[in-house]
Short mmCIF file of C-alpha atoms in Angstrom, two decimals:
data_model
loop_
_atom_site.label_atom_id
_atom_site.label_comp_id
_atom_site.label_asym_id
_atom_site.label_seq_id
_atom_site.Cartn_x
_atom_site.Cartn_y
_atom_site.Cartn_z
CA MET N 1 4.01 -30.94 130.51
CA ASN N 2 4.52 -27.26 131.27
CA PRO N 3 1.16 -25.53 131.70
CA ALA N 4 2.66 -22.15 132.54
CA ILE N 5 1.67 -19.37 130.18
CA PRO N 6 4.23 -16.54 129.82
CA SER N 7 2.69 -13.34 131.09
CA GLN N 8 3.60 -10.28 133.16
CA ARG N 9 0.24 -10.56 134.90
CA PRO N 10 -0.39 -12.93 137.83
CA ARG N 11 -1.41 -16.36 136.55
CA LEU N 12 -4.55 -17.96 137.92
CA ALA N 13 -5.11 -21.73 137.53
CA LEU N 14 -8.65 -22.84 138.34
CA PHE N 15 -9.70 -26.46 138.64
CA ASP N 16 -13.09 -28.05 138.85
CA LEU N 17 -12.93 -31.13 141.08
CA ASP N 18 -15.36 -33.91 140.21
CA HIS N 19 -14.54 -35.74 136.96
CA THR N 20 -11.80 -33.15 136.37
CA LEU N 21 -9.18 -33.80 139.04
CA ILE N 22 -10.75 -37.04 140.28
CA PRO N 23 -12.51 -39.58 138.03
CA MET N 24 -15.69 -39.61 140.12
CA ASP N 25 -18.32 -37.34 141.65
CA SER N 26 -17.34 -36.79 145.27
CA ASP N 27 -20.81 -35.60 146.30
CA HIS N 28 -22.53 -38.66 144.87
CA GLY N 29 -19.71 -40.80 146.22
CA TRP N 30 -20.24 -39.44 149.73
CA GLY N 31 -23.91 -40.40 149.46
CA GLU N 32 -22.99 -43.94 148.46
CA PHE N 33 -20.52 -44.09 151.34
CA ALA N 34 -23.20 -42.89 153.79
CA ILE N 35 -25.38 -45.76 152.62
CA ALA N 36 -22.51 -48.24 153.01
CA ILE N 37 -21.87 -47.24 156.65
CA GLY N 38 -25.56 -47.45 157.50
CA TRP N 39 -26.32 -43.76 157.83
CA CYS N 40 -28.94 -43.73 155.05
CA ASP N 41 -31.50 -46.14 153.68
CA ARG N 42 -30.13 -47.78 150.56
CA THR N 43 -33.37 -47.94 148.60
CA GLU N 44 -34.83 -44.49 149.19
CA PHE N 45 -31.63 -42.49 149.64
CA GLY N 46 -29.95 -44.27 146.74
CA ARG N 47 -32.89 -43.54 144.47
CA ARG N 48 -32.98 -39.86 145.38
CA ASN N 49 -29.19 -39.51 145.21
CA ASP N 50 -29.19 -40.90 141.68
CA GLU N 51 -32.10 -38.63 140.77
CA PHE N 52 -30.32 -35.51 142.01
CA PHE N 53 -27.13 -36.56 140.19
CA ALA N 54 -29.07 -36.88 136.93
CA HIS N 55 -30.41 -33.35 137.45
CA TYR N 56 -26.85 -32.11 138.04
CA GLN N 57 -25.68 -33.69 134.79
CA ALA N 58 -28.63 -32.11 132.97
CA GLY N 59 -27.97 -28.68 134.49
CA THR N 60 -31.35 -28.63 136.27
CA LEU N 61 -30.27 -29.27 139.86
CA ASN N 62 -32.03 -27.33 142.60
CA VAL N 63 -28.97 -26.73 144.78
CA PRO N 64 -30.67 -25.85 148.11
CA ASP N 65 -32.92 -28.92 147.87
CA TYR N 66 -29.98 -31.15 147.07
CA VAL N 67 -27.76 -29.76 149.82
CA ARG N 68 -30.52 -30.23 152.39
CA PHE N 69 -30.90 -33.84 151.27
CA ALA N 70 -27.16 -34.56 151.01
CA THR N 71 -26.25 -33.12 154.41
CA GLU N 72 -29.17 -34.49 156.44
CA ALA N 73 -27.17 -37.40 157.83
CA ILE N 74 -24.15 -35.33 158.87
CA VAL N 75 -26.38 -32.67 160.44
CA GLN N 76 -28.09 -35.34 162.53
CA ARG N 77 -24.91 -37.23 163.49
CA GLY N 78 -22.97 -34.18 164.64
CA ALA N 79 -19.46 -32.91 164.05
CA ALA N 80 -17.36 -35.62 165.70
CA ALA N 81 -19.09 -38.54 164.00
CA ALA N 82 -19.29 -36.76 160.64
CA GLN N 83 -15.61 -35.85 160.64
CA ALA N 84 -14.60 -39.39 161.61
CA ALA N 85 -16.74 -40.76 158.80
CA HIS N 86 -15.17 -38.34 156.33
CA GLN N 87 -11.70 -39.55 157.31
CA ARG N 88 -12.81 -43.07 156.38
CA PHE N 89 -14.32 -41.73 153.15
CA MET N 90 -10.99 -40.14 152.27
CA GLN N 91 -9.04 -43.32 153.01
CA GLU N 92 -11.40 -45.77 151.34
CA VAL N 93 -12.89 -43.81 148.44
CA ILE N 94 -11.07 -40.56 147.61
CA THR N 95 -7.38 -41.32 148.11
CA PRO N 96 -7.45 -44.24 145.64
CA ALA N 97 -9.11 -41.91 143.11
CA ILE N 98 -6.40 -39.23 143.29
CA LEU N 99 -4.24 -40.22 140.35
CA PRO N 100 -0.62 -39.20 139.71
CA GLN N 101 -1.36 -37.33 136.49
CA ALA N 102 -3.88 -35.07 138.25
CA GLN N 103 -1.48 -34.40 141.12
CA ALA N 104 1.30 -33.61 138.63
CA LEU N 105 -0.88 -31.09 136.77
CA VAL N 106 -1.76 -29.21 139.94
CA ARG N 107 1.83 -29.34 141.15
CA ALA N 108 3.15 -28.00 137.84
CA HIS N 109 0.97 -24.91 138.17
CA GLN N 110 2.03 -24.44 141.79
CA GLN N 111 5.71 -24.77 140.94
CA ALA N 112 5.28 -22.24 138.13
CA GLY N 113 4.07 -19.74 140.74
CA ASP N 114 0.43 -19.73 139.63
CA LEU N 115 -2.43 -18.92 142.01
CA VAL N 116 -4.19 -22.29 142.22
CA VAL N 117 -7.87 -22.53 143.17
CA ILE N 118 -10.21 -25.51 143.24
CA THR N 119 -13.75 -24.40 142.47
CA SER N 120 -16.43 -27.04 143.00
CA ALA N 121 -20.20 -27.15 143.18
CA THR N 122 -19.91 -29.85 145.85
CA ASN N 123 -20.34 -28.62 149.41
CA GLU N 124 -17.46 -27.59 151.66
CA PHE N 125 -17.81 -30.55 154.07
CA VAL N 126 -17.06 -33.01 151.29
CA THR N 127 -14.51 -31.00 149.34
CA ARG N 128 -12.20 -29.25 151.80
CA PRO N 129 -10.27 -32.40 152.81
CA ILE N 130 -9.99 -33.34 149.12
CA ALA N 131 -8.52 -29.94 148.23
CA ALA N 132 -6.07 -30.37 151.10
CA ALA N 133 -5.06 -33.78 149.72
CA PHE N 134 -4.07 -31.99 146.48
CA GLY N 135 -2.10 -29.44 148.48
CA VAL N 136 -4.49 -26.64 147.48
CA GLN N 137 -5.44 -24.12 150.15
CA GLU N 138 -7.76 -21.96 148.05
CA LEU N 139 -11.15 -23.66 147.71
CA LEU N 140 -14.40 -22.23 146.43
CA SER N 141 -17.28 -24.62 147.06
CA THR N 142 -20.94 -24.46 147.99
CA GLU N 143 -20.83 -23.10 151.54
CA LEU N 144 -23.07 -24.48 154.26
CA GLU N 145 -25.13 -22.47 156.68
CA ARG N 146 -24.16 -22.93 160.33
CA ASP N 147 -26.14 -22.61 163.55
CA ALA N 148 -25.11 -20.87 166.78
CA THR N 149 -22.89 -23.82 167.73
CA GLY N 150 -21.01 -23.64 164.44
CA TRP N 151 -22.46 -26.87 163.05
CA PHE N 152 -24.32 -27.23 159.77
CA THR N 153 -28.07 -26.61 159.50
CA GLY N 154 -28.63 -28.19 156.08
CA GLY N 155 -29.04 -24.84 154.39
CA VAL N 156 -26.82 -23.06 151.86
CA GLN N 157 -24.83 -19.98 152.84
CA GLY N 158 -24.54 -17.36 150.11
CA VAL N 159 -24.37 -18.07 146.39
CA PRO N 160 -24.12 -21.77 145.47
CA ASN N 161 -20.84 -22.37 143.65
CA MET N 162 -22.45 -23.75 140.51
CA ARG N 163 -23.03 -22.62 136.91
CA GLU N 164 -23.12 -18.79 136.85
CA GLY N 165 -22.53 -18.88 140.61
CA LYS N 166 -18.95 -19.96 139.98
CA VAL N 167 -18.32 -16.71 138.10
CA VAL N 168 -19.98 -14.68 140.86
CA ARG N 169 -17.87 -16.38 143.53
CA MET N 170 -14.66 -15.93 141.51
CA ASP N 171 -15.50 -12.26 140.97
CA ALA N 172 -15.69 -11.86 144.75
CA TRP N 173 -12.52 -13.90 145.32
CA LEU N 174 -10.57 -11.70 142.92
CA ALA N 175 -11.97 -8.46 144.31
CA ALA N 176 -11.06 -9.49 147.87
CA ARG N 177 -7.43 -9.77 146.73
CA GLY N 178 -7.37 -6.53 144.80
CA LEU N 179 -7.40 -8.41 141.49
CA SER N 180 -9.64 -8.40 138.43
CA TRP N 181 -10.16 -10.64 135.42
CA GLU N 182 -8.38 -8.03 133.31
CA GLY N 183 -5.39 -8.10 135.65
CA VAL N 184 -4.75 -11.86 135.63
CA GLU N 185 -3.96 -14.53 133.06
CA SER N 186 -6.56 -17.17 133.82
CA THR N 187 -6.87 -20.86 132.98
CA PHE N 188 -9.76 -23.11 133.96
CA TYR N 189 -9.91 -26.89 133.75
CA SER N 190 -13.37 -28.51 133.75
CA ASP N 191 -15.26 -31.50 132.40
CA SER N 192 -18.79 -30.14 132.71
CA MET N 193 -21.30 -28.15 130.73
CA ASN N 194 -22.39 -26.70 134.07
CA ASP N 195 -19.07 -24.83 134.04
CA LEU N 196 -19.53 -23.23 130.63
CA PRO N 197 -20.05 -19.73 132.11
CA LEU N 198 -16.64 -19.83 133.84
CA LEU N 199 -14.94 -21.53 130.90
CA GLU N 200 -16.15 -18.66 128.73
CA ARG N 201 -14.88 -16.10 131.25
CA VAL N 202 -11.22 -17.16 131.49
CA ASN N 203 -8.40 -16.52 129.03
CA HIS N 204 -7.58 -20.20 128.58
CA PRO N 205 -10.45 -22.70 128.90
CA VAL N 206 -9.35 -26.34 129.04
CA ALA N 207 -12.04 -28.97 128.52
CA THR N 208 -10.70 -31.70 130.79
CA ASN N 209 -12.09 -35.25 130.51
CA PRO N 210 -15.04 -33.43 128.93
CA GLU N 211 -18.54 -34.77 128.70
CA PRO N 212 -19.63 -35.17 125.03
CA ARG N 213 -21.48 -31.84 124.80
CA LEU N 214 -18.52 -29.91 126.19
CA ARG N 215 -16.07 -31.79 124.00
CA ALA N 216 -18.07 -30.76 120.95
CA ILE N 217 -18.11 -27.10 122.03
CA ALA N 218 -14.37 -27.17 122.77
CA GLN N 219 -13.58 -28.62 119.36
CA GLU N 220 -15.85 -26.10 117.64
CA ARG N 221 -14.27 -23.15 119.46
CA GLY N 222 -10.68 -24.39 119.30
CA TRP N 223 -10.32 -24.81 123.04
CA ARG N 224 -7.68 -27.13 124.42
CA VAL N 225 -8.96 -30.63 125.26
CA LEU N 226 -7.13 -32.57 127.95
CA ASP N 227 -7.91 -36.21 128.76
CA LEU N 228 -6.27 -36.87 132.12
CA PHE N 229 -7.98 -40.20 132.62
CA THR N 230 -8.39 -43.17 130.30
CA GLU N 231 -11.68 -43.80 132.08
CA ASN N 232 -13.98 -41.24 133.67
CA PRO N 233 -16.83 -43.13 135.35
#
């Protein structure tokens, strides 16, 4: 597979993370892991985690409410304990979910000289080590507010990186580098209807392991459809 697109302009390869590069939702997975290590009550936290995930899938998620809920345990436990737990999460949950075909796709863009960015609605605490595992330095995610000590408060900093917010954040990322949408050849891989605004913004949208609604739109509009995984739980 050679994803490179001949162009004199800089090439930008954007990747959603959950269900696109990994066949799972890392945010929901972190919640399940927090339950497993005894940081959260299984019954109540599990119920609310599933409820928030259903809202995400439906495009109705209240991001600040969810982030406050999802980060409560790490805020309370502190940096050292939270980072140690995330290392376990990477080893036990995420690393087995990083499949060769996803790594190869990212690597192909990197080797072609493309600017590679992972753009995820999931918060920075969960996603930054995952982006690093893919060898991607440029990450746009939902940023977390920090207190005077530098630790998380449970709030959201700036524009949540979700739905139209992904376009806003990419606009700012491009502008900070002296680039514009008109000046780059852009490709975006995503599975989710939540990412339709950014898929519609790039030159080359790729519906990747798409949910049924997005698959139907991609087929109707003649977008490329890429199934990286035989299963996408």
